[in-house]
Tab-separated table of C-alpha atoms in Angstrom:
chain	number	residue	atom	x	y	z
E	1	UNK	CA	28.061	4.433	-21.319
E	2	UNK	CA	31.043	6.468	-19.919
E	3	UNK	CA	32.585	4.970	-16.592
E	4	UNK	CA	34.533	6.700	-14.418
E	5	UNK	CA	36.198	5.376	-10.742
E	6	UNK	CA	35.968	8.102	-8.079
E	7	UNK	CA	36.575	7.261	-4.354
E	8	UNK	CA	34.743	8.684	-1.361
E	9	UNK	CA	34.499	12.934	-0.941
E	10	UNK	CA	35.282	13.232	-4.724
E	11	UNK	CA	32.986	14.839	-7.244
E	12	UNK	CA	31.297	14.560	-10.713
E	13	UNK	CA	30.302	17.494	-13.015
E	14	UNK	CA	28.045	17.269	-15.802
E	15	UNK	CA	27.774	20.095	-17.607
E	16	UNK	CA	27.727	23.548	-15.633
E	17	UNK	CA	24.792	23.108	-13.178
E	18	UNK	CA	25.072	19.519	-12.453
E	19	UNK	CA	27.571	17.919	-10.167
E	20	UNK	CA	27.533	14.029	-8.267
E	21	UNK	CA	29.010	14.185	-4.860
E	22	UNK	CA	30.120	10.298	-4.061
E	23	UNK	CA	29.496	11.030	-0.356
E	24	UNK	CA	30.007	7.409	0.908
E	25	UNK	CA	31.076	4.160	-0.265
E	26	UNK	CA	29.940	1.606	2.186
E	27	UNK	CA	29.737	-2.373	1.728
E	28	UNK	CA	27.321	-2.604	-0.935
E	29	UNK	CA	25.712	0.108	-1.757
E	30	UNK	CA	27.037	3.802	-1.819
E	31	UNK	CA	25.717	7.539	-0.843
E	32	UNK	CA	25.261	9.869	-3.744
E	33	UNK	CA	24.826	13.579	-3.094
E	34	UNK	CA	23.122	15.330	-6.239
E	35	UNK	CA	23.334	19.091	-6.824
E	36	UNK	CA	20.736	19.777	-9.864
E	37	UNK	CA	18.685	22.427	-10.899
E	38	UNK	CA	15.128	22.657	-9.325
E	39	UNK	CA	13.366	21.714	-12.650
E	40	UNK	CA	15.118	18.923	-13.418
E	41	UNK	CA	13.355	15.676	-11.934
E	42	UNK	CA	16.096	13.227	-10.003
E	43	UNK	CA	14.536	10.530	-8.887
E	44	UNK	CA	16.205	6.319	-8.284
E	45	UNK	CA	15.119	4.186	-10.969
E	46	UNK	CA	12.789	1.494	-9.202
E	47	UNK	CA	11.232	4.434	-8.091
E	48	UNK	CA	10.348	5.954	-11.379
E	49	UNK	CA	8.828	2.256	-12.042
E	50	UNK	CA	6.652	2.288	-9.424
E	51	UNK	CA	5.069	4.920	-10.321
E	52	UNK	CA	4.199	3.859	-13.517
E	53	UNK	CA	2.683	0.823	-11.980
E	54	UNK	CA	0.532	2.988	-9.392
E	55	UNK	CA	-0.740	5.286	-12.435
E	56	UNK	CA	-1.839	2.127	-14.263
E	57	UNK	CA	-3.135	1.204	-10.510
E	58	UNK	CA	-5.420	4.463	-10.542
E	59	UNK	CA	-6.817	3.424	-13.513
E	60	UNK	CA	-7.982	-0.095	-12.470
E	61	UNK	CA	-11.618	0.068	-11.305
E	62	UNK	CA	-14.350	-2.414	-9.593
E	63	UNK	CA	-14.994	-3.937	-12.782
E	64	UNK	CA	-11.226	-4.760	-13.585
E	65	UNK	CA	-10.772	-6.758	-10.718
E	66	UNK	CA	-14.235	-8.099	-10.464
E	67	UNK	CA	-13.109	-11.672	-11.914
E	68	UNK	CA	-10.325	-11.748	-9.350
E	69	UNK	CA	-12.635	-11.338	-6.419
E	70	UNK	CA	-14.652	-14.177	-7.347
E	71	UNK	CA	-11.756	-16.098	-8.287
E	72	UNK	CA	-9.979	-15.666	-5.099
E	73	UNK	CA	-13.706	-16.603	-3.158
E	74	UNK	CA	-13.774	-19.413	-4.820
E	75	UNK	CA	-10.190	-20.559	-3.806
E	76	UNK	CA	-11.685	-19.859	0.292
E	77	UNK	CA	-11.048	-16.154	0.929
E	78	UNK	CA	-14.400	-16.270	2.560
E	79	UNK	CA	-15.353	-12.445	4.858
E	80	UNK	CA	-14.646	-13.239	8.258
E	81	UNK	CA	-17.690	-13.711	10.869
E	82	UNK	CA	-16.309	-10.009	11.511
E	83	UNK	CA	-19.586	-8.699	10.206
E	84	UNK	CA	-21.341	-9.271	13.551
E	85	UNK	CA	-22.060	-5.834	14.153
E	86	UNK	CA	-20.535	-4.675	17.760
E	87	UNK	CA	-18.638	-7.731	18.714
E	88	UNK	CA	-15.458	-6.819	20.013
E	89	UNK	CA	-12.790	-7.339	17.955
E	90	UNK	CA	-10.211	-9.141	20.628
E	91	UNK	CA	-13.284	-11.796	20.598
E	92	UNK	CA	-12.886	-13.023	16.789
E	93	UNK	CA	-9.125	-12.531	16.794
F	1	UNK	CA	1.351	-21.639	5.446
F	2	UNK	CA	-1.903	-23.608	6.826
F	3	UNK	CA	-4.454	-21.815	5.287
F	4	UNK	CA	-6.020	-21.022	8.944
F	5	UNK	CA	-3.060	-18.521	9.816
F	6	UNK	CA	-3.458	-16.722	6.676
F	7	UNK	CA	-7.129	-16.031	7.871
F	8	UNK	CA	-5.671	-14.824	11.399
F	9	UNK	CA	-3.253	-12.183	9.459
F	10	UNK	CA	-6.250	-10.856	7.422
F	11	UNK	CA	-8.479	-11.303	10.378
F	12	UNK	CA	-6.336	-8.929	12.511
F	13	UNK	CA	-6.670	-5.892	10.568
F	14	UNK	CA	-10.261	-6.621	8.825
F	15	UNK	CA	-11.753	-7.012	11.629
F	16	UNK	CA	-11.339	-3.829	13.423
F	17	UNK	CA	-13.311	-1.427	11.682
F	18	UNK	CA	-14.171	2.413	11.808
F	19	UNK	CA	-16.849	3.957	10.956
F	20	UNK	CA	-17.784	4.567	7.896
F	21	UNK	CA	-21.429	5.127	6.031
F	22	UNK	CA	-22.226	6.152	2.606
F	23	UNK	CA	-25.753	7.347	1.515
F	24	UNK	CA	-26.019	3.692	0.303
F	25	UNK	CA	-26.077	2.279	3.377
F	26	UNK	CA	-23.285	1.007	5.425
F	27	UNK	CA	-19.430	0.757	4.035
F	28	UNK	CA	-17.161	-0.537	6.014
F	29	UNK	CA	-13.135	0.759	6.307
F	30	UNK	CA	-10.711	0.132	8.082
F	31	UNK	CA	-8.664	0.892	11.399
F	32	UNK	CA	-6.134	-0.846	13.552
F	33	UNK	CA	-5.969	-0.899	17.305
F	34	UNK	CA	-9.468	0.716	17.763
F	35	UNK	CA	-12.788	-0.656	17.093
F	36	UNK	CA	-16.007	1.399	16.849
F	37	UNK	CA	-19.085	-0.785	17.364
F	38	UNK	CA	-21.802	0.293	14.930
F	39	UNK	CA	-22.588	3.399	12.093
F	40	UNK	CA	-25.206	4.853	14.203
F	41	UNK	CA	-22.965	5.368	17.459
F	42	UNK	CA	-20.315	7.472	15.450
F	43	UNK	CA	-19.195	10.426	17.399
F	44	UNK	CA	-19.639	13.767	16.180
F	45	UNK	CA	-17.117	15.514	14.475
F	46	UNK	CA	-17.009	13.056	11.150
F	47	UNK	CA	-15.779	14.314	7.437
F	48	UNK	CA	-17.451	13.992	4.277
F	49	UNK	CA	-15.056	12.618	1.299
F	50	UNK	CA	-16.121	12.630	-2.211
F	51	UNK	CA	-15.057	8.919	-3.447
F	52	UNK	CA	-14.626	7.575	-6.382
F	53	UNK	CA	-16.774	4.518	-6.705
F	54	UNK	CA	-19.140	4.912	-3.565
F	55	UNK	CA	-20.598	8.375	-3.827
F	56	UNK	CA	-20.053	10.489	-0.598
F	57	UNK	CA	-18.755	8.671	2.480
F	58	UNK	CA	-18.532	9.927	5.777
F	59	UNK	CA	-15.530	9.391	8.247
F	60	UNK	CA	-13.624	10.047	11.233
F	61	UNK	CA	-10.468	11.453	11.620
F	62	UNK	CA	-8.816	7.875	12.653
F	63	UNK	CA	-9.723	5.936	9.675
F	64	UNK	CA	-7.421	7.603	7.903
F	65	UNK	CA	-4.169	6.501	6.628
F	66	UNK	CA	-1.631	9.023	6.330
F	67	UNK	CA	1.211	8.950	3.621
F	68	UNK	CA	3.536	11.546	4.736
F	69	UNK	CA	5.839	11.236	1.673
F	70	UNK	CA	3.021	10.382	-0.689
F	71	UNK	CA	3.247	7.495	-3.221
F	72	UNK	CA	5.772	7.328	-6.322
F	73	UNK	CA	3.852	9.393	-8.971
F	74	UNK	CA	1.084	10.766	-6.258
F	75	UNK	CA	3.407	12.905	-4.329
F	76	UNK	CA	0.639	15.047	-3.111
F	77	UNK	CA	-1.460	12.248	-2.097
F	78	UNK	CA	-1.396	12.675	1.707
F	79	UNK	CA	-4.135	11.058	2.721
F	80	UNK	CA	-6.163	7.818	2.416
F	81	UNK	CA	-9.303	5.863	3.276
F	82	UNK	CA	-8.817	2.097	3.442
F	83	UNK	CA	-12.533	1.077	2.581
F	84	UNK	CA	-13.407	-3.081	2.199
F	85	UNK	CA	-17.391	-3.535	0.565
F	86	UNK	CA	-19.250	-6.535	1.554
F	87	UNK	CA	-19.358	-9.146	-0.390
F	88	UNK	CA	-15.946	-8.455	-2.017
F	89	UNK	CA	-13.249	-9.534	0.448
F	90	UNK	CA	-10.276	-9.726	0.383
F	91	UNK	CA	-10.227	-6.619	-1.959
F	92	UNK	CA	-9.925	-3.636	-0.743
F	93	UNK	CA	-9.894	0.282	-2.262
F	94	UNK	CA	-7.623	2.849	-1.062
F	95	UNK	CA	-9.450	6.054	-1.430
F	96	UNK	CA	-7.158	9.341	-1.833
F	97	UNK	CA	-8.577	12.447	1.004
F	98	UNK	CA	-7.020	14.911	-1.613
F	99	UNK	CA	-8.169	13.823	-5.324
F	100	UNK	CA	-11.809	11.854	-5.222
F	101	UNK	CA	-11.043	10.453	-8.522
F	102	UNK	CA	-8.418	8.902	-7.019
F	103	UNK	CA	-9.249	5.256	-5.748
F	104	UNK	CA	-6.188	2.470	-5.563
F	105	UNK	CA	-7.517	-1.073	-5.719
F	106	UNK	CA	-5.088	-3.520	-3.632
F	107	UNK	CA	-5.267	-6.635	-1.620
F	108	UNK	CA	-3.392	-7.954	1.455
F	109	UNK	CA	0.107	-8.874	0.105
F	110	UNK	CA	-0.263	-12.700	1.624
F	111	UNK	CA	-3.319	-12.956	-0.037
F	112	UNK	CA	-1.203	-12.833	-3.385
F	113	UNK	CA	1.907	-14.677	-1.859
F	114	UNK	CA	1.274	-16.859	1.159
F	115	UNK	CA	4.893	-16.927	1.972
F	116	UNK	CA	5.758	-13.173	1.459
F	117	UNK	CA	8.373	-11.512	3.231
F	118	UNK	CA	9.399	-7.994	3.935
F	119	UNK	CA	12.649	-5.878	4.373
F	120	UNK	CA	12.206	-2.264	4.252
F	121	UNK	CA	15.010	0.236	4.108
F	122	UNK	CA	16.190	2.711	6.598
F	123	UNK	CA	14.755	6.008	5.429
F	124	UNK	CA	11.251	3.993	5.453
F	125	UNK	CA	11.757	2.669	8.913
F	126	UNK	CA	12.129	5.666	9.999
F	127	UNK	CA	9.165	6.951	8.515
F	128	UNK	CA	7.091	4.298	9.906
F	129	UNK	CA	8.783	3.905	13.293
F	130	UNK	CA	9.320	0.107	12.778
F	131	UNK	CA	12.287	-2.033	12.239
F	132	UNK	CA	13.571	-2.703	8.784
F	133	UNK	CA	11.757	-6.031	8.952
F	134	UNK	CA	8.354	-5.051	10.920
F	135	UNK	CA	6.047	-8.386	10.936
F	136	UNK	CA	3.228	-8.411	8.655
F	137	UNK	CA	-0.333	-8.987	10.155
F	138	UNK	CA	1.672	-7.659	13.549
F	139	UNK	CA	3.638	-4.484	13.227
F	140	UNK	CA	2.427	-3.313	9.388
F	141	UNK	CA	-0.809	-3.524	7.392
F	142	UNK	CA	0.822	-4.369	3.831
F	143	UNK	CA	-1.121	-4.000	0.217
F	144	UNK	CA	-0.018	-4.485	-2.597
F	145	UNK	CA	-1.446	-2.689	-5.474
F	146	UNK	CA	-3.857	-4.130	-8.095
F	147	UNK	CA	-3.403	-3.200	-11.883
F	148	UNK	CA	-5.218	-4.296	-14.746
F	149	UNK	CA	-2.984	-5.017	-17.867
F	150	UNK	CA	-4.036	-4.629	-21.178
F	151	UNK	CA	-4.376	-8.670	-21.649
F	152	UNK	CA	-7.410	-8.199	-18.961
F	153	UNK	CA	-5.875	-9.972	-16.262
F	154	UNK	CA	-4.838	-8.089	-12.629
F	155	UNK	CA	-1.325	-7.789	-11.153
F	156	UNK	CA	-0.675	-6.933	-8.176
F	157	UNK	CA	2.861	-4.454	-7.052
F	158	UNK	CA	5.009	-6.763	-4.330
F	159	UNK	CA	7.744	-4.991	-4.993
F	160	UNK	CA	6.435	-1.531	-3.218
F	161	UNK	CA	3.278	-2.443	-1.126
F	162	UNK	CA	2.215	0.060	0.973
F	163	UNK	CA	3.279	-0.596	4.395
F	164	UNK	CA	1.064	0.901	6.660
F	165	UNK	CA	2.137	0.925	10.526
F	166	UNK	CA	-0.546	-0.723	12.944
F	167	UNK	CA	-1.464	1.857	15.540
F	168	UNK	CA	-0.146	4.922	14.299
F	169	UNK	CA	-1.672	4.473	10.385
F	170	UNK	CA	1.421	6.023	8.786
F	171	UNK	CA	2.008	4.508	5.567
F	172	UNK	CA	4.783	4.457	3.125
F	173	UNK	CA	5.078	2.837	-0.167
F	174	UNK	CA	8.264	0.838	0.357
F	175	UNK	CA	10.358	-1.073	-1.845
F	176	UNK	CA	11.064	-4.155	-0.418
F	177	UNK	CA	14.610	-5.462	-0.492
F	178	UNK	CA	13.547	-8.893	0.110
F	179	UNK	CA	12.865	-12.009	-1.920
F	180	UNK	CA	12.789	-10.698	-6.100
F	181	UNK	CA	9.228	-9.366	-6.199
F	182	UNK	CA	7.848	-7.818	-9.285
F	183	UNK	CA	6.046	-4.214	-9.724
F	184	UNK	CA	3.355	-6.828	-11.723
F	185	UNK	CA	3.092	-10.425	-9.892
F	186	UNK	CA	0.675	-11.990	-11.999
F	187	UNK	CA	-2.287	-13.214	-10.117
F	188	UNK	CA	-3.117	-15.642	-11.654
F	189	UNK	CA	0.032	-17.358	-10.552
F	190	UNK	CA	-0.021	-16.986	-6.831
F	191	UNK	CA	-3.727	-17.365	-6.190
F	192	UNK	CA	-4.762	-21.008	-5.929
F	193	UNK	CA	-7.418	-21.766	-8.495
């Protein structure tokens, strides 16, 4: 990995169309301005993780998490008397 | 936490519900501040979604959660249903307005971690309108998303739940800068057995 030390206001290119604008350094974390292309996905890395996790999430059906339902009834996460139909909510709060 | 109070935070947003109805009888999802008494008395004026898992389900207007910035990897993904079945609390499904074959399982964060905490940043405060550490159960509705991993066993995502503000039901998958969550907490660890 290359490493470079830029301060505040100064600038990065990569390659012709790319360039890294350190627009602020603050006390522990800093503001990056990025001037890419429009096809060219640019995106903070927990970010791109997350999304991983939420496709595999879309894929999870009733069935998958059937056994962790009844698991987590059986630890006491028991519906609430809620299911009185028309009772006012403020009542059972 | 005494496990009484984690009922009260669940309690305060399972309770108040919209309403909903699917051809096989009564579904029940999910709104905050309002309460609408009974299927039968819903207004006029109600949608038909095509879900997932539950065939076609009726709603109104404010049962829906909306995700102005979508979710990591469902950017176009606007719109949501919050639906909870009987008989399978705490779980509930997060059904997408947009895509019907889109349907997130999740459960209330403290249901997977009694003792969770939350720290949003900036740009997602000012999404929701809350502070950058907006009480759970109080302020924000927060579920965390359920996965199935190839080993069979569920995790759940606390380290973006999808914070949904109480009131306004603007939500915004945040990644929480408190506490070292993982993208997959394995249940099996923080669910008393």
């Amino acid at each position: 990995m290359m490493i470079m030390r830029r301060r505040e206001g100064e600038k990065i290119l990569i390659g012709d169309d790319i360039v890294i604008h350190i627009a602020q350094i603050g006390r522990n974390r800093v503001r990056i301005g990025i001037e890419a292309p429009r096809d060219l996905v640019v995106v903070a890395e927990e970010v791109r993780r997350v999304a991983e996790v939420n496709n595999a999430a879309a894929c999870t059906g009733p069935e998958a998490v059937k056994g962790l339902v009844e698991r987590l009834q059986a630890a006491g996460f028991r519906e609430p008397a809620a299911e009185h139909e028309g009772a006012p909510a403020s009542l059972l709060i | 936490m005494p496990r009484a109070f984690r009922f009260r935070l669940l309690l305060r947003y399972l309770l108040a519900s919209p309403c909903i109805s699917n051809r096989f009888g009564k579904l029940r999802g999910i709104i905050f501040g309002e309460f609408c008494p009974a299927v039968d008395t819903c207004y006029a004026g109600m949608s038909i979604v095509q879900t997932r898992y539950f065939g076609q389900m009726e709603y109104t207007e404010d049962a829906v959660i909306r995700t102005p910035l979508g979710l990591p990897g469902f950017e176009s993904e606007t719109g949501f249903l919050l639906i909870q079945l009987p008989g399978q609390y705490p779980l509930v499904y997060l059904q997408s307005l947009q895509s019907p074959d889109l349907c997130f399982p999740a459960l209330p964060v403290r249901v997977a971690d009694a003792d969770y905490q939350l720290e949003v940043n900036d740009e997602d405060s000012g999404v929701l309108g809350v502070s950058t550490r907006p009480g759970i159960g109080s302020d924000v509705l927060c579920l965390a998303l359920l996965a199935a991993e190839e080993t069979g066993t569920a995790t759940a995502n606390l380290k973006a739940p999808l914070v949904v503000r109480i009131g306004t039901r603007i939500g915004v998958q945040c990644l929480n800068s408190a506490g070292d969550y993982l993208c997959r907490h394995p249940l099996e660890e923080g669910v008393p057995a």
